mmCIF file of C-alpha atoms and ligand atoms in Angstrom:
data_model
loop_
_atom_site.group_PDB
_atom_site.id
_atom_site.type_symbol
_atom_site.label_atom_id
_atom_site.label_comp_id
_atom_site.label_asym_id
_atom_site.label_seq_id
_atom_site.Cartn_x
_atom_site.Cartn_y
_atom_site.Cartn_z
ATOM 1 C CA MET H 1 10.006 -1.128 -13.150
ATOM 2 C CA MET H 2 9.108 -1.127 -9.469
ATOM 3 C CA THR H 3 10.086 -4.159 -7.412
ATOM 4 C CA PHE H 4 8.034 -4.927 -4.319
ATOM 5 C CA ASP H 5 9.929 -7.226 -1.985
ATOM 6 C CA ILE H 6 7.450 -8.588 0.517
ATOM 7 C CA VAL H 7 8.785 -10.083 3.724
ATOM 8 C CA THR H 8 5.988 -12.246 5.092
ATOM 9 C CA LEU H 9 5.314 -15.482 6.928
ATOM 10 C CA PHE H 10 2.227 -15.913 4.730
ATOM 11 C CA PRO H 11 3.166 -15.253 1.094
ATOM 12 C CA ALA H 12 0.102 -17.173 -0.135
ATOM 13 C CA LEU H 13 -2.061 -14.292 1.093
ATOM 14 C CA PHE H 14 -0.771 -12.360 -1.910
ATOM 15 C CA ASP H 15 -1.731 -14.981 -4.493
ATOM 16 C CA SER H 16 -5.053 -13.604 -5.644
ATOM 17 C CA PHE H 17 -4.109 -10.034 -4.862
ATOM 18 C CA ALA H 18 -1.151 -10.175 -7.233
ATOM 19 C CA ASN H 19 -2.816 -12.241 -9.918
ATOM 20 C CA GLU H 20 -6.033 -10.373 -10.648
ATOM 21 C CA SER H 21 -6.985 -7.221 -12.481
ATOM 22 C CA ILE H 22 -4.610 -4.306 -12.967
ATOM 23 C CA VAL H 23 -1.984 -5.663 -10.591
ATOM 24 C CA ALA H 24 -1.666 -8.750 -12.789
ATOM 25 C CA ARG H 25 -1.560 -6.666 -15.946
ATOM 26 C CA ALA H 26 1.100 -4.332 -14.577
ATOM 27 C CA GLN H 27 3.295 -7.362 -13.964
ATOM 28 C CA GLN H 28 2.701 -8.746 -17.431
ATOM 29 C CA GLU H 29 3.651 -5.372 -18.854
ATOM 30 C CA GLY H 30 6.846 -5.380 -16.810
ATOM 31 C CA ARG H 31 5.963 -2.266 -14.817
ATOM 32 C CA ILE H 32 6.033 -3.969 -11.429
ATOM 33 C CA ARG H 33 7.141 -7.245 -9.974
ATOM 34 C CA PHE H 34 6.727 -9.024 -6.658
ATOM 35 C CA ARG H 35 9.221 -11.136 -4.778
ATOM 36 C CA TYR H 36 8.340 -12.876 -1.560
ATOM 37 C CA HIS H 37 10.707 -13.633 1.264
ATOM 38 C CA ASN H 38 9.622 -15.844 4.119
ATOM 39 C CA PRO H 39 11.546 -15.232 7.364
ATOM 40 C CA ARG H 40 10.971 -18.882 8.164
ATOM 41 C CA MET H 41 13.681 -19.613 5.600
ATOM 42 C CA GLY H 42 16.019 -17.416 7.635
ATOM 43 C CA ALA H 43 15.452 -19.425 10.818
ATOM 44 C CA ARG H 44 18.422 -21.613 11.623
ATOM 45 C CA ASP H 45 16.943 -24.070 14.129
ATOM 46 C CA LYS H 46 15.347 -27.305 13.074
ATOM 47 C CA HIS H 47 11.784 -26.092 13.736
ATOM 48 C CA HIS H 48 12.362 -22.861 11.796
ATOM 49 C CA THR H 49 11.236 -20.813 14.766
ATOM 50 C CA VAL H 50 10.271 -17.252 13.898
ATOM 51 C CA ASP H 51 8.643 -16.137 17.142
ATOM 52 C CA ASP H 52 9.551 -16.054 20.810
ATOM 53 C CA ARG H 53 8.354 -14.686 24.154
ATOM 54 C CA PRO H 54 9.003 -11.030 24.996
ATOM 55 C CA TYR H 55 11.729 -10.172 27.500
ATOM 56 C CA GLY H 56 10.187 -8.763 30.646
ATOM 57 C CA GLY H 57 7.047 -10.815 30.207
ATOM 58 C CA GLY H 58 3.698 -9.930 28.737
ATOM 59 C CA ALA H 59 1.130 -11.436 26.457
ATOM 60 C CA GLY H 60 1.822 -13.176 23.193
ATOM 61 C CA MET H 61 4.847 -13.736 21.039
ATOM 62 C CA LEU H 62 7.149 -11.477 19.043
ATOM 63 C CA MET H 63 8.772 -11.988 15.682
ATOM 64 C CA LYS H 64 12.411 -12.807 16.276
ATOM 65 C CA ILE H 65 14.986 -10.384 14.954
ATOM 66 C CA ASP H 66 17.603 -12.816 13.593
ATOM 67 C CA PRO H 67 15.510 -14.665 10.945
ATOM 68 C CA LEU H 68 14.100 -11.327 9.833
ATOM 69 C CA VAL H 69 17.442 -9.611 9.453
ATOM 70 C CA ARG H 70 18.927 -12.644 7.745
ATOM 71 C CA THR H 71 16.022 -12.471 5.297
ATOM 72 C CA LEU H 72 16.504 -8.749 4.725
ATOM 73 C CA LYS H 73 20.216 -9.174 4.078
ATOM 74 C CA LYS H 74 19.505 -11.691 1.342
ATOM 75 C CA ILE H 75 17.445 -9.157 -0.578
ATOM 76 C CA LYS H 76 19.712 -7.426 -3.033
ATOM 77 C CA LYS H 77 19.237 -3.709 -2.533
ATOM 78 C CA PHE H 78 18.850 -1.330 -5.449
ATOM 79 C CA LYS H 79 20.237 2.182 -5.372
ATOM 80 C CA ARG H 80 16.777 3.683 -5.008
ATOM 81 C CA SER H 81 15.414 1.383 -2.339
ATOM 82 C CA ARG H 82 13.145 1.913 0.666
ATOM 83 C CA THR H 83 12.668 -0.535 3.527
ATOM 84 C CA ILE H 84 9.367 -0.130 5.340
ATOM 85 C CA LEU H 85 8.002 -1.887 8.403
ATOM 86 C CA LEU H 86 4.211 -2.022 8.552
ATOM 87 C CA SER H 87 3.267 -1.045 12.078
ATOM 88 C CA PRO H 88 0.113 0.313 13.756
ATOM 89 C CA SER H 89 2.289 2.870 15.553
ATOM 90 C CA GLY H 90 4.078 4.034 12.407
ATOM 91 C CA THR H 91 3.567 7.258 10.474
ATOM 92 C CA GLN H 92 0.080 7.502 9.014
ATOM 93 C CA PHE H 93 0.136 6.501 5.348
ATOM 94 C CA THR H 94 -1.222 9.150 2.965
ATOM 95 C CA GLN H 95 -1.753 9.760 -0.726
ATOM 96 C CA ARG H 96 1.170 12.170 -0.678
ATOM 97 C CA LYS H 97 3.368 9.445 0.760
ATOM 98 C CA ALA H 98 2.201 7.005 -1.902
ATOM 99 C CA ALA H 99 3.073 9.515 -4.623
ATOM 100 C CA ARG H 100 6.506 10.085 -3.137
ATOM 101 C CA LEU H 101 7.239 6.374 -2.919
ATOM 102 C CA SER H 102 6.151 5.852 -6.516
ATOM 103 C CA ARG H 103 8.429 8.652 -7.744
ATOM 104 C CA ARG H 104 11.538 8.147 -5.667
ATOM 105 C CA TYR H 105 12.166 4.437 -5.573
ATOM 106 C CA ASP H 106 12.640 1.389 -7.794
ATOM 107 C CA GLN H 107 12.379 -1.028 -4.914
ATOM 108 C CA ILE H 108 10.100 -1.061 -1.906
ATOM 109 C CA ILE H 109 10.761 -3.659 0.759
ATOM 110 C CA LEU H 110 7.691 -4.229 2.927
ATOM 111 C CA ILE H 111 8.071 -6.087 6.209
ATOM 112 C CA CYS H 112 4.837 -7.618 7.452
ATOM 113 C CA GLY H 113 4.671 -8.141 11.206
ATOM 114 C CA ARG H 114 2.658 -10.865 12.903
ATOM 115 C CA TYR H 115 1.823 -11.883 16.467
ATOM 116 C CA GLU H 116 2.413 -9.016 18.943
ATOM 117 C CA GLY H 117 4.756 -7.384 16.472
ATOM 118 C CA VAL H 118 8.478 -7.399 15.843
ATOM 119 C CA ASP H 119 11.546 -7.223 18.133
ATOM 120 C CA ALA H 120 12.168 -3.465 18.406
ATOM 121 C CA ARG H 121 15.757 -3.804 17.181
ATOM 122 C CA ILE H 122 14.269 -4.043 13.678
ATOM 123 C CA THR H 123 14.378 -0.215 13.671
ATOM 124 C CA ASN H 124 18.132 -0.472 12.973
ATOM 125 C CA TYR H 125 17.430 -2.166 9.656
ATOM 126 C CA ILE H 126 14.564 -0.137 8.197
ATOM 127 C CA ASP H 127 14.040 3.332 6.748
ATOM 128 C CA GLU H 128 10.623 3.948 8.241
ATOM 129 C CA GLU H 129 7.496 2.553 9.881
ATOM 130 C CA ILE H 130 4.164 3.061 8.189
ATOM 131 C CA SER H 131 0.677 2.618 9.605
ATOM 132 C CA VAL H 132 -2.279 2.301 7.247
ATOM 133 C CA GLY H 133 -4.632 3.663 9.875
ATOM 134 C CA PRO H 134 -5.451 4.059 13.556
ATOM 135 C CA TYR H 135 -6.585 0.480 14.144
ATOM 136 C CA VAL H 136 -4.868 -2.846 14.712
ATOM 137 C CA LEU H 137 -4.733 -5.553 12.075
ATOM 138 C CA ASN H 138 -3.714 -9.095 12.775
ATOM 139 C CA GLY H 139 -0.742 -8.928 10.451
ATOM 140 C CA GLY H 140 1.074 -6.557 8.133
ATOM 141 C CA GLU H 141 -0.007 -8.274 4.918
ATOM 142 C CA VAL H 142 -3.240 -6.359 4.308
ATOM 143 C CA ALA H 143 -1.419 -3.138 5.178
ATOM 144 C CA ALA H 144 1.327 -4.004 2.686
ATOM 145 C CA MET H 145 -1.316 -4.618 0.016
ATOM 146 C CA ALA H 146 -2.779 -1.168 0.708
ATOM 147 C CA VAL H 147 0.657 0.400 0.234
ATOM 148 C CA VAL H 148 1.307 -1.585 -2.954
ATOM 149 C CA GLU H 149 -2.095 -0.697 -4.425
ATOM 150 C CA SER H 150 -1.833 2.992 -3.798
ATOM 151 C CA VAL H 151 1.768 3.182 -5.062
ATOM 152 C CA PHE H 152 1.682 0.994 -8.159
ATOM 153 C CA ARG H 153 -1.313 2.719 -9.742
ATOM 154 C CA LEU H 154 0.608 5.994 -9.745
ATOM 155 C CA LEU H 155 3.470 4.551 -11.783
ATOM 156 C CA PRO H 156 3.613 5.809 -15.373
ATOM 157 C CA GLY H 157 1.511 3.750 -17.756
ATOM 158 C CA VAL H 158 -0.223 1.571 -15.180
ATOM 159 C CA LEU H 159 -3.611 3.238 -15.503
ATOM 160 C CA GLY H 160 -4.602 3.930 -19.085
ATOM 161 C CA ASN H 161 -5.986 7.361 -18.343
ATOM 162 C CA SER H 162 -3.616 9.479 -16.275
ATOM 163 C CA GLU H 163 -6.320 12.178 -15.968
ATOM 164 C CA SER H 164 -8.145 9.905 -13.585
ATOM 165 C CA ILE H 165 -5.167 10.059 -11.243
ATOM 166 C CA ARG H 166 -4.812 13.824 -11.265
ATOM 167 C CA GLU H 167 -8.422 14.531 -10.376
ATOM 168 C CA GLU H 168 -8.739 12.129 -7.497
ATOM 169 C CA THR H 169 -9.755 12.452 -3.900
ATOM 170 C CA TRP H 170 -6.740 13.318 -1.725
ATOM 171 C CA THR H 171 -4.603 14.047 -4.741
ATOM 172 C CA SER H 172 -4.451 17.828 -5.035
ATOM 173 C CA GLY H 173 -3.715 18.404 -1.382
ATOM 174 C CA THR H 174 -6.898 17.901 0.588
ATOM 175 C CA THR H 175 -9.617 17.762 -2.015
ATOM 176 C CA LYS H 176 -12.243 15.149 -2.439
ATOM 177 C CA LYS H 177 -13.577 14.231 -5.822
ATOM 178 C CA TYR H 178 -16.985 15.483 -6.947
ATOM 179 C CA PRO H 179 -19.794 12.890 -7.084
ATOM 180 C CA GLN H 180 -20.146 11.006 -10.353
ATOM 181 C CA TYR H 181 -23.017 9.195 -12.044
ATOM 182 C CA THR H 182 -23.511 6.764 -14.888
ATOM 183 C CA ARG H 183 -26.599 5.331 -16.608
ATOM 184 C CA PRO H 184 -29.533 5.059 -15.990
ATOM 185 C CA GLU H 185 -30.638 8.686 -15.723
ATOM 186 C CA VAL H 186 -33.285 7.801 -13.157
ATOM 187 C CA PHE H 187 -32.842 4.950 -10.725
ATOM 188 C CA ASP H 188 -35.521 4.124 -8.178
ATOM 189 C CA GLY H 189 -36.711 7.728 -8.399
ATOM 190 C CA HIS H 190 -33.194 9.135 -7.896
ATOM 191 C CA ARG H 191 -32.179 11.485 -10.688
ATOM 192 C CA VAL H 192 -28.768 12.361 -12.039
ATOM 193 C CA PRO H 193 -28.159 16.117 -11.471
ATOM 194 C CA LYS H 194 -29.520 17.991 -14.498
ATOM 195 C CA VAL H 195 -26.378 20.036 -15.077
ATOM 196 C CA LEU H 196 -24.464 16.867 -15.976
ATOM 197 C CA LEU H 197 -26.883 16.199 -18.855
ATOM 198 C CA SER H 198 -26.693 19.772 -20.128
ATOM 199 C CA GLY H 199 -23.652 19.368 -22.369
ATOM 200 C CA ASP H 200 -22.487 22.760 -21.070
ATOM 201 C CA HIS H 201 -18.871 22.033 -20.165
ATOM 202 C CA ALA H 202 -18.249 25.287 -18.338
ATOM 203 C CA ARG H 203 -21.290 24.793 -16.112
ATOM 204 C CA ILE H 204 -20.344 21.186 -15.514
ATOM 205 C CA ALA H 205 -16.829 22.193 -14.517
ATOM 206 C CA ALA H 206 -18.187 24.843 -12.143
ATOM 207 C CA TRP H 207 -20.612 22.362 -10.579
ATOM 208 C CA ARG H 208 -17.835 19.845 -10.103
ATOM 209 C CA THR H 209 -15.581 22.393 -8.440
ATOM 210 C CA LYS H 210 -18.387 23.305 -6.078
ATOM 211 C CA ARG H 211 -19.257 19.712 -5.278
ATOM 212 C CA GLY H 212 -15.697 18.598 -4.764
ATOM 213 C CA GLY H 213 -14.760 19.211 -1.201
ATOM 214 C CA ILE H 214 -12.090 19.855 1.334
ATOM 215 C CA LEU H 215 -10.925 16.962 3.442
ATOM 216 C CA SER H 216 -9.099 17.121 6.716
ATOM 217 C CA PRO H 217 -5.590 18.444 5.962
ATOM 218 C CA LYS H 218 -4.139 15.880 8.350
ATOM 219 C CA GLY H 219 -4.441 13.182 5.754
ATOM 220 C CA ALA H 220 -2.782 15.116 2.976
HETATM 221 N N1 LIG B 1 0.827 -5.604 19.601
HETATM 222 C C1 LIG B 1 1.020 -4.632 18.541
HETATM 223 C C2 LIG B 1 0.116 -4.951 17.365
HETATM 224 C C3 LIG B 1 0.592 -6.127 16.569
HETATM 225 S S1 LIG B 1 -0.405 -6.433 15.200
HETATM 226 C C4 LIG B 1 0.698 -3.267 19.089
HETATM 227 O O1 LIG B 1 0.019 -3.176 20.103
HETATM 228 O O2 LIG B 1 1.105 -2.287 18.496
HETATM 229 C C5 LIG B 1 0.644 -7.468 14.239
HETATM 230 C C6 LIG B 1 1.255 -6.838 13.009
HETATM 231 O O3 LIG B 1 0.231 -6.376 12.159
HETATM 232 C C7 LIG B 1 2.146 -5.642 13.261
HETATM 233 O O4 LIG B 1 3.447 -6.024 13.575
HETATM 234 C C8 LIG B 1 2.079 -4.916 11.919
HETATM 235 O O5 LIG B 1 3.015 -5.439 10.991
HETATM 236 C C9 LIG B 1 0.682 -5.260 11.431
HETATM 237 N N2 LIG B 1 -0.266 -4.157 11.627
HETATM 238 C C10 LIG B 1 -1.297 -4.143 12.496
HETATM 239 N N3 LIG B 1 -1.995 -3.000 12.412
HETATM 240 C C11 LIG B 1 -1.402 -2.251 11.452
HETATM 241 C C12 LIG B 1 -1.654 -0.960 10.916
HETATM 242 N N4 LIG B 1 -2.657 -0.194 11.340
HETATM 243 N N5 LIG B 1 -0.825 -0.519 9.934
HETATM 244 C C13 LIG B 1 0.202 -1.263 9.498
HETATM 245 N N6 LIG B 1 0.492 -2.493 9.979
HETATM 246 C C14 LIG B 1 -0.295 -2.992 10.943
#
């Protein structure tokens, strides 16, 4: 069972994400669970303030460190636990990283930033910073969902057919999956490659190897 502890000011963003499709099923089957922790609950003042102006000036607001750390400390840590801050300047997230997280941990704590980001002292309370890509989102929630989705589907039993995981794009190092087709055989004049209709498994396998590709090793 993998526990995802999500630290977010906007837990409702996860409502449909967590309650549809395979994510919902994986919870019902007891393979994963979600817990949400709102730093607003860790704010001690009467307005439950979670943001403040940056020292030294500059645009926008930062997430305050004290409500965040108070929130983190309330999360009971498992032995195999990883605390991750979602950050556009973090280490680029990859399939290999997803696989490692799914194998090594029972608990993944995901801290979603908002505003201009988080007071830098947060680095004393996390294991790593992960970026889902070289662009800036408005908050860490969508990034956290990307991490959850790529990790949970690799857990044993989550996807019915584990073959589909082994043959995927990005999975064996830097490969990309061969193109696939389903019915109809001809659509709008576009035909399915003949070899796939041949029933000749050796030829099909050879074609697939050829049509799979090499992706930039950086992402592996
Ligand atoms: N001012 C910051 C950006 C803040 S964006 C900067 O210039 O770096 C607000 C929050 O969104 C961040 O704290 C982070 O949690 C999340 N976020 C934005 N882009 C992200 C990305 N590419 N990967 C992961 N998290 C991201």
